[in-house]
């Protein structure tokens, strides 16, 4: 019997949620996803020591205000991590627009264009990259513009049907519903324990998947933020799943039978919905979990972005000494 990981690969595109070069080389995912937390962790490993020195030396030669140089070097380092991953996977690498731009459509568009140009300078075309944006109204509107320009987007921090509907209307390439963080909120809120089948995060992704497939929506559904392999197995057959190395290893060591849970051939009819900005914001307001987890996620990514920039500042000071 083949491992559950290999069985999963046969029905779902497996994506690695990591910047760990060794893990990616060993586990051979199709795509990789990154975020400020993952980039920060990757840059602390020996694999990126030279990239940190190179970026600091580059930054030392740049003119302009200190904060702008620090931000540019941080961007360069994020691209360095993404470029290294792109050299290991056959598919896409997701790179995130700064979390502190989550409520600024025009600034998000400008940053996304900059990211694509920076990858192109390294010989990596836009077809290999997904721009990650938070699933705020402003982030979704930015993605709508970028998609019209041929820049594919990954809408992250997605916790609700309203966000999924708005992303579909914007013709977003891919969404990342956060399974584990939804579970975290409900466990804390209700004090209950959930099985894989009753897990609110699993239920949410299944609902979004059904809505998309029932209405012929091409946006890719990629479950993310898993707490255990049970959640992954409960979503076997989903378009894509982005999984941490630890859980990929666990699946690889399990030779049990993996049952397919999701299939485009087995969906229930659902009416197509449309949301304008007022309806979207009201739906989010009525969903305490989605509102709280979206805000929390943006704050956490922004905090790690600040930490990354502080690291860059220290490296620049050391390079100037």
PDB file of C-alpha atoms in Angstrom:
ATOM      1  CA  UNK A   1       0.000   0.000   0.000  1.00  0.00           C
ATOM      2  CA  UNK A   2       1.306   3.453  -0.865  1.00  0.00           C
ATOM      3  CA  UNK A   3       1.460   6.158   1.769  1.00  0.00           C
ATOM      4  CA  UNK A   4      -1.449   8.475   2.427  1.00  0.00           C
ATOM      5  CA  UNK A   5       0.690  11.293   1.055  1.00  0.00           C
ATOM      6  CA  UNK A   6       1.053   9.522  -2.277  1.00  0.00           C
ATOM      7  CA  UNK A   7      -2.654   8.691  -2.305  1.00  0.00           C
ATOM      8  CA  UNK A   8      -3.407  12.354  -1.611  1.00  0.00           C
ATOM      9  CA  UNK A   9      -1.143  13.470  -4.456  1.00  0.00           C
ATOM     10  CA  UNK A  10      -3.268  11.383  -6.849  1.00  0.00           C
ATOM     11  CA  UNK A  11      -6.418  13.431  -6.141  1.00  0.00           C
ATOM     12  CA  UNK A  12      -5.180  16.782  -4.777  1.00  0.00           C
ATOM     13  CA  UNK A  13      -2.311  19.103  -5.673  1.00  0.00           C
ATOM     14  CA  UNK A  14      -0.032  19.045  -2.628  1.00  0.00           C
ATOM     15  CA  UNK A  15       1.567  22.361  -1.668  1.00  0.00           C
ATOM     16  CA  UNK A  16       4.219  22.889   1.015  1.00  0.00           C
ATOM     17  CA  UNK A  17       3.515  25.629   3.554  1.00  0.00           C
ATOM     18  CA  UNK A  18       7.145  26.384   4.356  1.00  0.00           C
ATOM     19  CA  UNK A  19      10.387  28.102   3.470  1.00  0.00           C
ATOM     20  CA  UNK A  20      12.426  25.111   4.615  1.00  0.00           C
ATOM     21  CA  UNK A  21      14.613  24.332   1.603  1.00  0.00           C
ATOM     22  CA  UNK A  22      15.611  20.869   2.814  1.00  0.00           C
ATOM     23  CA  UNK A  23      12.008  19.869   3.531  1.00  0.00           C
ATOM     24  CA  UNK A  24      10.847  21.050   0.110  1.00  0.00           C
ATOM     25  CA  UNK A  25      13.638  19.140  -1.640  1.00  0.00           C
ATOM     26  CA  UNK A  26      12.771  16.010   0.327  1.00  0.00           C
ATOM     27  CA  UNK A  27       8.977  16.098   0.150  1.00  0.00           C
ATOM     28  CA  UNK A  28       8.684  17.378  -3.451  1.00  0.00           C
ATOM     29  CA  UNK A  29       5.471  19.454  -3.341  1.00  0.00           C
ATOM     30  CA  UNK A  30       4.097  20.958  -6.550  1.00  0.00           C
ATOM     31  CA  UNK A  31       3.861  24.505  -5.142  1.00  0.00           C
ATOM     32  CA  UNK A  32       5.087  26.423  -2.101  1.00  0.00           C
ATOM     33  CA  UNK A  33       3.371  29.109  -0.068  1.00  0.00           C
ATOM     34  CA  UNK A  34       5.128  31.725   2.046  1.00  0.00           C
ATOM     35  CA  UNK A  35       4.087  34.534   4.369  1.00  0.00           C
ATOM     36  CA  UNK A  36       6.033  36.978   6.607  1.00  0.00           C
ATOM     37  CA  UNK A  37       6.261  34.365   9.378  1.00  0.00           C
ATOM     38  CA  UNK A  38       7.653  31.711   7.022  1.00  0.00           C
ATOM     39  CA  UNK A  39      10.076  34.169   5.388  1.00  0.00           C
ATOM     40  CA  UNK A  40      11.368  35.302   8.783  1.00  0.00           C
ATOM     41  CA  UNK A  41      11.916  31.710   9.900  1.00  0.00           C
ATOM     42  CA  UNK A  42      13.656  30.784   6.629  1.00  0.00           C
ATOM     43  CA  UNK A  43      16.041  33.739   6.856  1.00  0.00           C
ATOM     44  CA  UNK A  44      17.170  32.521  10.274  1.00  0.00           C
ATOM     45  CA  UNK A  45      18.546  29.298   8.783  1.00  0.00           C
ATOM     46  CA  UNK A  46      22.055  28.736   7.346  1.00  0.00           C
ATOM     47  CA  UNK A  47      20.547  28.193   3.878  1.00  0.00           C
ATOM     48  CA  UNK A  48      19.868  31.933   3.564  1.00  0.00           C
ATOM     49  CA  UNK A  49      22.926  33.363   5.334  1.00  0.00           C
ATOM     50  CA  UNK A  50      24.462  34.463   2.030  1.00  0.00           C
ATOM     51  CA  UNK A  51      21.176  35.965   0.852  1.00  0.00           C
ATOM     52  CA  UNK A  52      20.982  38.091   4.017  1.00  0.00           C
ATOM     53  CA  UNK A  53      24.552  39.352   3.486  1.00  0.00           C
ATOM     54  CA  UNK A  54      23.877  40.066  -0.192  1.00  0.00           C
ATOM     55  CA  UNK A  55      20.700  41.998   0.576  1.00  0.00           C
ATOM     56  CA  UNK A  56      22.442  44.046   3.273  1.00  0.00           C
ATOM     57  CA  UNK A  57      25.303  44.890   0.889  1.00  0.00           C
ATOM     58  CA  UNK A  58      22.746  45.853  -1.768  1.00  0.00           C
ATOM     59  CA  UNK A  59      20.841  47.981   0.718  1.00  0.00           C
ATOM     60  CA  UNK A  60      24.003  49.796   1.765  1.00  0.00           C
ATOM     61  CA  UNK A  61      24.348  51.113  -1.796  1.00  0.00           C
ATOM     62  CA  UNK A  62      20.768  52.413  -2.002  1.00  0.00           C
ATOM     63  CA  UNK A  63      19.891  56.043  -1.514  1.00  0.00           C
ATOM     64  CA  UNK A  64      16.796  57.527   0.104  1.00  0.00           C
ATOM     65  CA  UNK A  65      15.246  57.518   3.540  1.00  0.00           C
ATOM     66  CA  UNK A  66      16.269  54.842   6.012  1.00  0.00           C
ATOM     67  CA  UNK A  67      12.790  53.329   6.365  1.00  0.00           C
ATOM     68  CA  UNK A  68      12.410  53.047   2.592  1.00  0.00           C
ATOM     69  CA  UNK A  69      15.760  51.287   2.275  1.00  0.00           C
ATOM     70  CA  UNK A  70      14.874  48.887   5.086  1.00  0.00           C
ATOM     71  CA  UNK A  71      11.549  48.062   3.424  1.00  0.00           C
ATOM     72  CA  UNK A  72      13.280  47.528   0.051  1.00  0.00           C
ATOM     73  CA  UNK A  73      15.832  45.156   1.588  1.00  0.00           C
ATOM     74  CA  UNK A  74      13.049  43.233   3.368  1.00  0.00           C
ATOM     75  CA  UNK A  75      11.280  42.901   0.011  1.00  0.00           C
ATOM     76  CA  UNK A  76      14.511  41.678  -1.581  1.00  0.00           C
ATOM     77  CA  UNK A  77      14.884  39.005   1.096  1.00  0.00           C
ATOM     78  CA  UNK A  78      11.306  37.795   0.640  1.00  0.00           C
ATOM     79  CA  UNK A  79      12.019  37.463  -3.085  1.00  0.00           C
ATOM     80  CA  UNK A  80      15.244  35.585  -2.302  1.00  0.00           C
ATOM     81  CA  UNK A  81      13.281  33.017  -0.300  1.00  0.00           C
ATOM     82  CA  UNK A  82      10.655  32.748  -3.029  1.00  0.00           C
ATOM     83  CA  UNK A  83      13.270  32.417  -5.769  1.00  0.00           C
ATOM     84  CA  UNK A  84      15.026  29.595  -3.905  1.00  0.00           C
ATOM     85  CA  UNK A  85      11.734  27.759  -3.555  1.00  0.00           C
ATOM     86  CA  UNK A  86      10.888  28.360  -7.225  1.00  0.00           C
ATOM     87  CA  UNK A  87      14.091  26.546  -8.080  1.00  0.00           C
ATOM     88  CA  UNK A  88      12.853  23.457  -6.252  1.00  0.00           C
ATOM     89  CA  UNK A  89       9.176  23.161  -7.193  1.00  0.00           C
ATOM     90  CA  UNK A  90       7.696  22.732 -10.682  1.00  0.00           C
ATOM     91  CA  UNK A  91       4.690  24.928  -9.943  1.00  0.00           C
ATOM     92  CA  UNK A  92       3.981  28.216  -8.204  1.00  0.00           C
ATOM     93  CA  UNK A  93       5.423  30.128  -5.269  1.00  0.00           C
ATOM     94  CA  UNK A  94       3.166  32.460  -3.297  1.00  0.00           C
ATOM     95  CA  UNK A  95       4.664  35.745  -2.081  1.00  0.00           C
ATOM     96  CA  UNK A  96       2.709  38.035   0.202  1.00  0.00           C
ATOM     97  CA  UNK A  97       1.959  41.732  -0.157  1.00  0.00           C
ATOM     98  CA  UNK A  98       2.826  43.573   3.074  1.00  0.00           C
ATOM     99  CA  UNK A  99       0.155  42.994   5.716  1.00  0.00           C
ATOM    100  CA  UNK A 100       0.105  46.692   6.598  1.00  0.00           C
ATOM    101  CA  UNK A 101      -1.297  47.360   3.110  1.00  0.00           C
ATOM    102  CA  UNK A 102      -4.327  45.123   3.665  1.00  0.00           C
ATOM    103  CA  UNK A 103      -6.750  48.068   3.612  1.00  0.00           C
ATOM    104  CA  UNK A 104      -5.107  49.991   0.756  1.00  0.00           C
ATOM    105  CA  UNK A 105      -6.130  48.776  -2.693  1.00  0.00           C
ATOM    106  CA  UNK A 106      -3.839  50.996  -4.766  1.00  0.00           C
ATOM    107  CA  UNK A 107      -0.774  50.414  -2.595  1.00  0.00           C
ATOM    108  CA  UNK A 108      -1.407  46.658  -2.728  1.00  0.00           C
ATOM    109  CA  UNK A 109      -1.572  46.779  -6.530  1.00  0.00           C
ATOM    110  CA  UNK A 110       1.694  48.747  -6.690  1.00  0.00           C
ATOM    111  CA  UNK A 111       3.447  46.339  -4.326  1.00  0.00           C
ATOM    112  CA  UNK A 112       2.235  43.323  -6.298  1.00  0.00           C
ATOM    113  CA  UNK A 113       3.573  44.786  -9.540  1.00  0.00           C
ATOM    114  CA  UNK A 114       6.893  45.426  -7.793  1.00  0.00           C
ATOM    115  CA  UNK A 115       7.063  41.813  -6.599  1.00  0.00           C
ATOM    116  CA  UNK A 116       6.411  40.489 -10.104  1.00  0.00           C
ATOM    117  CA  UNK A 117       9.099  42.803 -11.543  1.00  0.00           C
ATOM    118  CA  UNK A 118      11.592  41.709  -8.873  1.00  0.00           C
ATOM    119  CA  UNK A 119      11.041  38.051  -9.734  1.00  0.00           C
ATOM    120  CA  UNK A 120      11.427  38.818 -13.439  1.00  0.00           C
ATOM    121  CA  UNK A 121      14.835  40.386 -12.723  1.00  0.00           C
ATOM    122  CA  UNK A 122      15.848  36.956 -11.438  1.00  0.00           C
ATOM    123  CA  UNK A 123      14.508  35.198 -14.503  1.00  0.00           C
ATOM    124  CA  UNK A 124      11.284  34.004 -12.865  1.00  0.00           C
ATOM    125  CA  UNK A 125       8.174  34.839 -14.885  1.00  0.00           C
ATOM    126  CA  UNK A 126       4.786  35.809 -13.451  1.00  0.00           C
ATOM    127  CA  UNK A 127       3.338  32.409 -14.400  1.00  0.00           C
ATOM    128  CA  UNK A 128       5.422  30.904 -11.583  1.00  0.00           C
ATOM    129  CA  UNK A 129       4.235  33.362  -8.925  1.00  0.00           C
ATOM    130  CA  UNK A 130       1.046  33.884  -6.945  1.00  0.00           C
ATOM    131  CA  UNK A 131       0.572  37.239  -5.221  1.00  0.00           C
ATOM    132  CA  UNK A 132      -0.858  36.725  -1.730  1.00  0.00           C
ATOM    133  CA  UNK A 133      -3.313  39.305  -0.460  1.00  0.00           C
ATOM    134  CA  UNK A 134      -5.461  39.335   2.657  1.00  0.00           C
ATOM    135  CA  UNK A 135      -9.151  38.691   1.906  1.00  0.00           C
ATOM    136  CA  UNK A 136     -10.276  42.163   2.936  1.00  0.00           C
ATOM    137  CA  UNK A 137     -12.588  44.050   0.582  1.00  0.00           C
ATOM    138  CA  UNK A 138      -9.599  46.180  -0.434  1.00  0.00           C
ATOM    139  CA  UNK A 139      -7.408  43.107  -0.996  1.00  0.00           C
ATOM    140  CA  UNK A 140     -10.067  41.456  -3.144  1.00  0.00           C
ATOM    141  CA  UNK A 141     -10.492  44.619  -5.221  1.00  0.00           C
ATOM    142  CA  UNK A 142      -6.703  44.789  -5.693  1.00  0.00           C
ATOM    143  CA  UNK A 143      -6.727  41.171  -6.853  1.00  0.00           C
ATOM    144  CA  UNK A 144      -9.481  41.957  -9.361  1.00  0.00           C
ATOM    145  CA  UNK A 145      -7.243  44.573 -11.017  1.00  0.00           C
ATOM    146  CA  UNK A 146      -4.147  42.360 -10.888  1.00  0.00           C
ATOM    147  CA  UNK A 147      -6.003  39.405 -12.387  1.00  0.00           C
ATOM    148  CA  UNK A 148      -7.086  41.617 -15.304  1.00  0.00           C
ATOM    149  CA  UNK A 149      -3.372  42.306 -15.898  1.00  0.00           C
ATOM    150  CA  UNK A 150      -2.483  38.622 -15.947  1.00  0.00           C
ATOM    151  CA  UNK A 151      -1.059  38.564 -12.416  1.00  0.00           C
ATOM    152  CA  UNK A 152      -2.537  35.577 -10.590  1.00  0.00           C
ATOM    153  CA  UNK A 153      -3.465  36.024  -6.937  1.00  0.00           C
ATOM    154  CA  UNK A 154      -3.815  33.893  -3.818  1.00  0.00           C
ATOM    155  CA  UNK A 155      -6.356  35.409  -1.417  1.00  0.00           C
ATOM    156  CA  UNK A 156      -5.312  34.408   2.076  1.00  0.00           C
ATOM    157  CA  UNK A 157      -6.783  34.749   5.574  1.00  0.00           C
ATOM    158  CA  UNK A 158     -10.117  33.573   4.211  1.00  0.00           C
ATOM    159  CA  UNK A 159     -12.621  32.450   6.847  1.00  0.00           C
ATOM    160  CA  UNK A 160     -16.108  32.903   5.397  1.00  0.00           C
ATOM    161  CA  UNK A 161     -18.456  32.215   2.524  1.00  0.00           C
ATOM    162  CA  UNK A 162     -18.806  35.967   1.961  1.00  0.00           C
ATOM    163  CA  UNK A 163     -15.062  36.281   1.326  1.00  0.00           C
ATOM    164  CA  UNK A 164     -15.190  33.272  -1.011  1.00  0.00           C
ATOM    165  CA  UNK A 165     -18.120  34.723  -2.979  1.00  0.00           C
ATOM    166  CA  UNK A 166     -16.396  38.102  -3.361  1.00  0.00           C
ATOM    167  CA  UNK A 167     -13.181  36.384  -4.507  1.00  0.00           C
ATOM    168  CA  UNK A 168     -15.103  34.405  -7.110  1.00  0.00           C
ATOM    169  CA  UNK A 169     -16.719  37.584  -8.440  1.00  0.00           C
ATOM    170  CA  UNK A 170     -13.254  39.168  -8.691  1.00  0.00           C
ATOM    171  CA  UNK A 171     -12.109  36.140 -10.719  1.00  0.00           C
ATOM    172  CA  UNK A 172      -9.305  35.435  -8.253  1.00  0.00           C
ATOM    173  CA  UNK A 173      -7.030  32.571  -9.295  1.00  0.00           C
ATOM    174  CA  UNK A 174      -6.881  30.870  -5.866  1.00  0.00           C
ATOM    175  CA  UNK A 175      -8.221  31.210  -2.332  1.00  0.00           C
ATOM    176  CA  UNK A 176      -6.710  29.883   0.906  1.00  0.00           C
ATOM    177  CA  UNK A 177      -9.407  29.139   3.502  1.00  0.00           C
ATOM    178  CA  UNK A 178      -7.729  28.737   6.910  1.00  0.00           C
ATOM    179  CA  UNK A 179      -9.049  25.481   8.348  1.00  0.00           C
ATOM    180  CA  UNK A 180      -7.094  25.311  11.599  1.00  0.00           C
ATOM    181  CA  UNK A 181      -7.645  28.900  12.649  1.00  0.00           C
ATOM    182  CA  UNK A 182     -11.395  28.460  12.257  1.00  0.00           C
ATOM    183  CA  UNK A 183     -11.180  25.389  14.496  1.00  0.00           C
ATOM    184  CA  UNK A 184      -9.113  27.361  17.034  1.00  0.00           C
ATOM    185  CA  UNK A 185     -11.808  30.027  17.305  1.00  0.00           C
ATOM    186  CA  UNK A 186     -14.659  27.572  17.767  1.00  0.00           C
ATOM    187  CA  UNK A 187     -12.813  25.470  20.330  1.00  0.00           C
ATOM    188  CA  UNK A 188     -12.083  28.592  22.350  1.00  0.00           C
ATOM    189  CA  UNK A 189     -15.616  29.949  21.894  1.00  0.00           C
ATOM    190  CA  UNK A 190     -17.565  26.775  22.645  1.00  0.00           C
ATOM    191  CA  UNK A 191     -15.170  24.704  24.731  1.00  0.00           C
ATOM    192  CA  UNK A 192     -16.086  21.701  22.583  1.00  0.00           C
ATOM    193  CA  UNK A 193     -13.857  19.128  20.937  1.00  0.00           C
ATOM    194  CA  UNK A 194     -14.534  18.339  17.302  1.00  0.00           C
ATOM    195  CA  UNK A 195     -14.026  15.314  15.091  1.00  0.00           C
ATOM    196  CA  UNK A 196     -12.622  15.673  11.581  1.00  0.00           C
ATOM    197  CA  UNK A 197     -16.173  15.494  10.217  1.00  0.00           C
ATOM    198  CA  UNK A 198     -17.597  18.149  12.560  1.00  0.00           C
ATOM    199  CA  UNK A 199     -14.513  20.395  12.480  1.00  0.00           C
ATOM    200  CA  UNK A 200     -15.889  23.894  11.620  1.00  0.00           C
ATOM    201  CA  UNK A 201     -12.876  24.617   9.406  1.00  0.00           C
ATOM    202  CA  UNK A 202     -13.429  21.445   7.406  1.00  0.00           C
ATOM    203  CA  UNK A 203     -17.158  22.187   7.126  1.00  0.00           C
ATOM    204  CA  UNK A 204     -16.373  25.719   5.867  1.00  0.00           C
ATOM    205  CA  UNK A 205     -14.003  24.531   3.132  1.00  0.00           C
ATOM    206  CA  UNK A 206     -16.415  21.805   2.025  1.00  0.00           C
ATOM    207  CA  UNK A 207     -19.173  24.425   1.754  1.00  0.00           C
ATOM    208  CA  UNK A 208     -16.984  26.773  -0.327  1.00  0.00           C
ATOM    209  CA  UNK A 209     -15.829  23.895  -2.536  1.00  0.00           C
ATOM    210  CA  UNK A 210     -19.442  22.838  -3.168  1.00  0.00           C
ATOM    211  CA  UNK A 211     -20.500  26.416  -3.984  1.00  0.00           C
ATOM    212  CA  UNK A 212     -17.655  26.873  -6.455  1.00  0.00           C
ATOM    213  CA  UNK A 213     -18.067  23.541  -8.226  1.00  0.00           C
ATOM    214  CA  UNK A 214     -21.872  23.761  -8.321  1.00  0.00           C
ATOM    215  CA  UNK A 215     -21.628  27.119 -10.085  1.00  0.00           C
ATOM    216  CA  UNK A 216     -18.727  26.364 -12.426  1.00  0.00           C
ATOM    217  CA  UNK A 217     -16.412  28.823 -10.665  1.00  0.00           C
ATOM    218  CA  UNK A 218     -12.812  28.266 -11.758  1.00  0.00           C
ATOM    219  CA  UNK A 219     -11.162  29.796  -8.674  1.00  0.00           C
ATOM    220  CA  UNK A 220      -8.943  27.175  -7.041  1.00  0.00           C
ATOM    221  CA  UNK A 221      -9.802  26.143  -3.464  1.00  0.00           C
ATOM    222  CA  UNK A 222      -6.657  25.496  -1.422  1.00  0.00           C
ATOM    223  CA  UNK A 223      -7.248  24.486   2.187  1.00  0.00           C
ATOM    224  CA  UNK A 224      -4.589  25.896   4.530  1.00  0.00           C
ATOM    225  CA  UNK A 225      -3.589  26.226   8.198  1.00  0.00           C
ATOM    226  CA  UNK A 226      -4.044  22.626   9.320  1.00  0.00           C
ATOM    227  CA  UNK A 227      -3.835  21.510  12.934  1.00  0.00           C
ATOM    228  CA  UNK A 228      -3.801  17.741  12.335  1.00  0.00           C
ATOM    229  CA  UNK A 229      -3.845  15.127   9.568  1.00  0.00           C
ATOM    230  CA  UNK A 230      -7.514  14.408  10.286  1.00  0.00           C
ATOM    231  CA  UNK A 231      -8.437  17.795   8.811  1.00  0.00           C
ATOM    232  CA  UNK A 232      -6.339  17.053   5.727  1.00  0.00           C
ATOM    233  CA  UNK A 233      -7.871  13.619   5.220  1.00  0.00           C
ATOM    234  CA  UNK A 234     -11.358  15.112   5.609  1.00  0.00           C
ATOM    235  CA  UNK A 235     -10.599  17.402   2.647  1.00  0.00           C
ATOM    236  CA  UNK A 236      -8.945  14.805   0.402  1.00  0.00           C
ATOM    237  CA  UNK A 237      -9.908  15.663  -3.169  1.00  0.00           C
ATOM    238  CA  UNK A 238      -9.916  19.430  -2.622  1.00  0.00           C
ATOM    239  CA  UNK A 239      -8.231  21.283  -5.512  1.00  0.00           C
ATOM    240  CA  UNK A 240      -5.092  21.983  -3.485  1.00  0.00           C
ATOM    241  CA  UNK A 241      -3.986  21.678   0.126  1.00  0.00           C
ATOM    242  CA  UNK A 242      -1.023  23.580   1.562  1.00  0.00           C
ATOM    243  CA  UNK A 243       0.526  21.546   4.349  1.00  0.00           C
ATOM    244  CA  UNK A 244       3.377  22.012   6.814  1.00  0.00           C
ATOM    245  CA  UNK A 245       6.412  19.696   6.550  1.00  0.00           C
ATOM    246  CA  UNK A 246       5.555  18.016   9.875  1.00  0.00           C
ATOM    247  CA  UNK A 247       2.099  16.977   8.664  1.00  0.00           C
ATOM    248  CA  UNK A 248       3.450  15.992   5.236  1.00  0.00           C
ATOM    249  CA  UNK A 249       5.913  13.690   7.013  1.00  0.00           C
ATOM    250  CA  UNK A 250       3.101  12.201   9.100  1.00  0.00           C
ATOM    251  CA  UNK A 251       1.060  11.455   5.983  1.00  0.00           C
ATOM    252  CA  UNK A 252       4.126   9.995   4.287  1.00  0.00           C
ATOM    253  CA  UNK A 253       4.659   7.515   7.129  1.00  0.00           C
ATOM    254  CA  UNK A 254       1.029   6.315   7.161  1.00  0.00           C
ATOM    255  CA  UNK A 255       0.239   3.472   4.746  1.00  0.00           C
ATOM    256  CA  UNK A 256      -3.459   3.301   5.555  1.00  0.00           C
ATOM    257  CA  UNK A 257      -6.241   3.861   3.040  1.00  0.00           C
ATOM    258  CA  UNK A 258      -7.144   7.449   2.196  1.00  0.00           C
ATOM    259  CA  UNK A 259     -10.774   8.000   1.208  1.00  0.00           C
ATOM    260  CA  UNK A 260     -11.634  10.750  -1.257  1.00  0.00           C
ATOM    261  CA  UNK A 261     -14.021  13.207   0.402  1.00  0.00           C
ATOM    262  CA  UNK A 262     -14.438  15.942  -2.211  1.00  0.00           C
ATOM    263  CA  UNK A 263     -15.113  15.601  -5.926  1.00  0.00           C
ATOM    264  CA  UNK A 264     -16.522  17.974  -8.564  1.00  0.00           C
ATOM    265  CA  UNK A 265     -18.704  15.071  -9.677  1.00  0.00           C
ATOM    266  CA  UNK A 266     -20.480  14.914  -6.334  1.00  0.00           C
ATOM    267  CA  UNK A 267     -21.816  18.377  -5.474  1.00  0.00           C
ATOM    268  CA  UNK A 268     -25.255  19.743  -4.629  1.00  0.00           C
ATOM    269  CA  UNK A 269     -26.840  22.543  -6.655  1.00  0.00           C
ATOM    270  CA  UNK A 270     -26.578  26.009  -5.091  1.00  0.00           C
ATOM    271  CA  UNK A 271     -27.753  29.401  -6.355  1.00  0.00           C
ATOM    272  CA  UNK A 272     -25.039  31.812  -7.498  1.00  0.00           C
ATOM    273  CA  UNK A 273     -24.706  34.823  -5.202  1.00  0.00           C
ATOM    274  CA  UNK A 274     -23.404  38.359  -5.649  1.00  0.00           C
ATOM    275  CA  UNK A 275     -22.081  40.782  -3.012  1.00  0.00           C
ATOM    276  CA  UNK A 276     -21.432  44.491  -3.306  1.00  0.00           C
ATOM    277  CA  UNK A 277     -19.225  46.241  -0.751  1.00  0.00           C
ATOM    278  CA  UNK A 278     -22.095  47.015   1.623  1.00  0.00           C
ATOM    279  CA  UNK A 279     -23.339  43.406   1.608  1.00  0.00           C
ATOM    280  CA  UNK A 280     -19.802  42.061   2.019  1.00  0.00           C
ATOM    281  CA  UNK A 281     -19.048  44.264   5.015  1.00  0.00           C
ATOM    282  CA  UNK A 282     -22.378  43.437   6.619  1.00  0.00           C
ATOM    283  CA  UNK A 283     -21.840  39.701   6.153  1.00  0.00           C
ATOM    284  CA  UNK A 284     -18.406  39.992   7.754  1.00  0.00           C
ATOM    285  CA  UNK A 285     -19.845  42.066  10.598  1.00  0.00           C
ATOM    286  CA  UNK A 286     -22.389  39.322  11.282  1.00  0.00           C
ATOM    287  CA  UNK A 287     -19.663  36.642  11.348  1.00  0.00           C
ATOM    288  CA  UNK A 288     -17.699  37.180  14.571  1.00  0.00           C
ATOM    289  CA  UNK A 289     -15.276  34.344  13.834  1.00  0.00           C
ATOM    290  CA  UNK A 290     -14.353  35.600  10.351  1.00  0.00           C
ATOM    291  CA  UNK A 291     -14.022  39.202  11.508  1.00  0.00           C
ATOM    292  CA  UNK A 292     -11.851  38.341  14.505  1.00  0.00           C
ATOM    293  CA  UNK A 293      -9.611  35.835  12.732  1.00  0.00           C
ATOM    294  CA  UNK A 294      -9.073  38.113   9.721  1.00  0.00           C
ATOM    295  CA  UNK A 295      -8.053  41.010  11.966  1.00  0.00           C
ATOM    296  CA  UNK A 296      -5.879  38.784  14.128  1.00  0.00           C
ATOM    297  CA  UNK A 297      -4.164  37.266  11.088  1.00  0.00           C
ATOM    298  CA  UNK A 298      -3.334  40.667   9.632  1.00  0.00           C
ATOM    299  CA  UNK A 299      -1.951  41.815  13.000  1.00  0.00           C
ATOM    300  CA  UNK A 300       0.248  38.712  13.336  1.00  0.00           C
ATOM    301  CA  UNK A 301       1.639  38.993   9.806  1.00  0.00           C
ATOM    302  CA  UNK A 302       2.234  42.723  10.329  1.00  0.00           C
ATOM    303  CA  UNK A 303       4.083  41.969  13.578  1.00  0.00           C
ATOM    304  CA  UNK A 304       6.381  39.525  11.783  1.00  0.00           C
ATOM    305  CA  UNK A 305       6.917  42.080   9.024  1.00  0.00           C
ATOM    306  CA  UNK A 306       8.064  44.585  11.690  1.00  0.00           C
ATOM    307  CA  UNK A 307      10.407  41.928  13.126  1.00  0.00           C
ATOM    308  CA  UNK A 308      11.824  41.246   9.655  1.00  0.00           C
ATOM    309  CA  UNK A 309      12.449  44.933   9.077  1.00  0.00           C
ATOM    310  CA  UNK A 310      14.156  45.240  12.475  1.00  0.00           C
ATOM    311  CA  UNK A 311      16.441  42.361  11.509  1.00  0.00           C
ATOM    312  CA  UNK A 312      17.209  44.158   8.252  1.00  0.00           C
ATOM    313  CA  UNK A 313      17.971  47.374  10.127  1.00  0.00           C
ATOM    314  CA  UNK A 314      20.530  45.559  12.286  1.00  0.00           C
ATOM    315  CA  UNK A 315      22.109  43.925   9.232  1.00  0.00           C
ATOM    316  CA  UNK A 316      22.396  47.312   7.517  1.00  0.00           C
ATOM    317  CA  UNK A 317      24.043  48.819  10.581  1.00  0.00           C
ATOM    318  CA  UNK A 318      26.494  45.932  10.702  1.00  0.00           C
ATOM    319  CA  UNK A 319      27.268  46.297   6.977  1.00  0.00           C
ATOM    320  CA  UNK A 320      27.955  50.008   7.466  1.00  0.00           C
ATOM    321  CA  UNK A 321      30.298  49.465  10.431  1.00  0.00           C
TER     322      UNK A 321
END
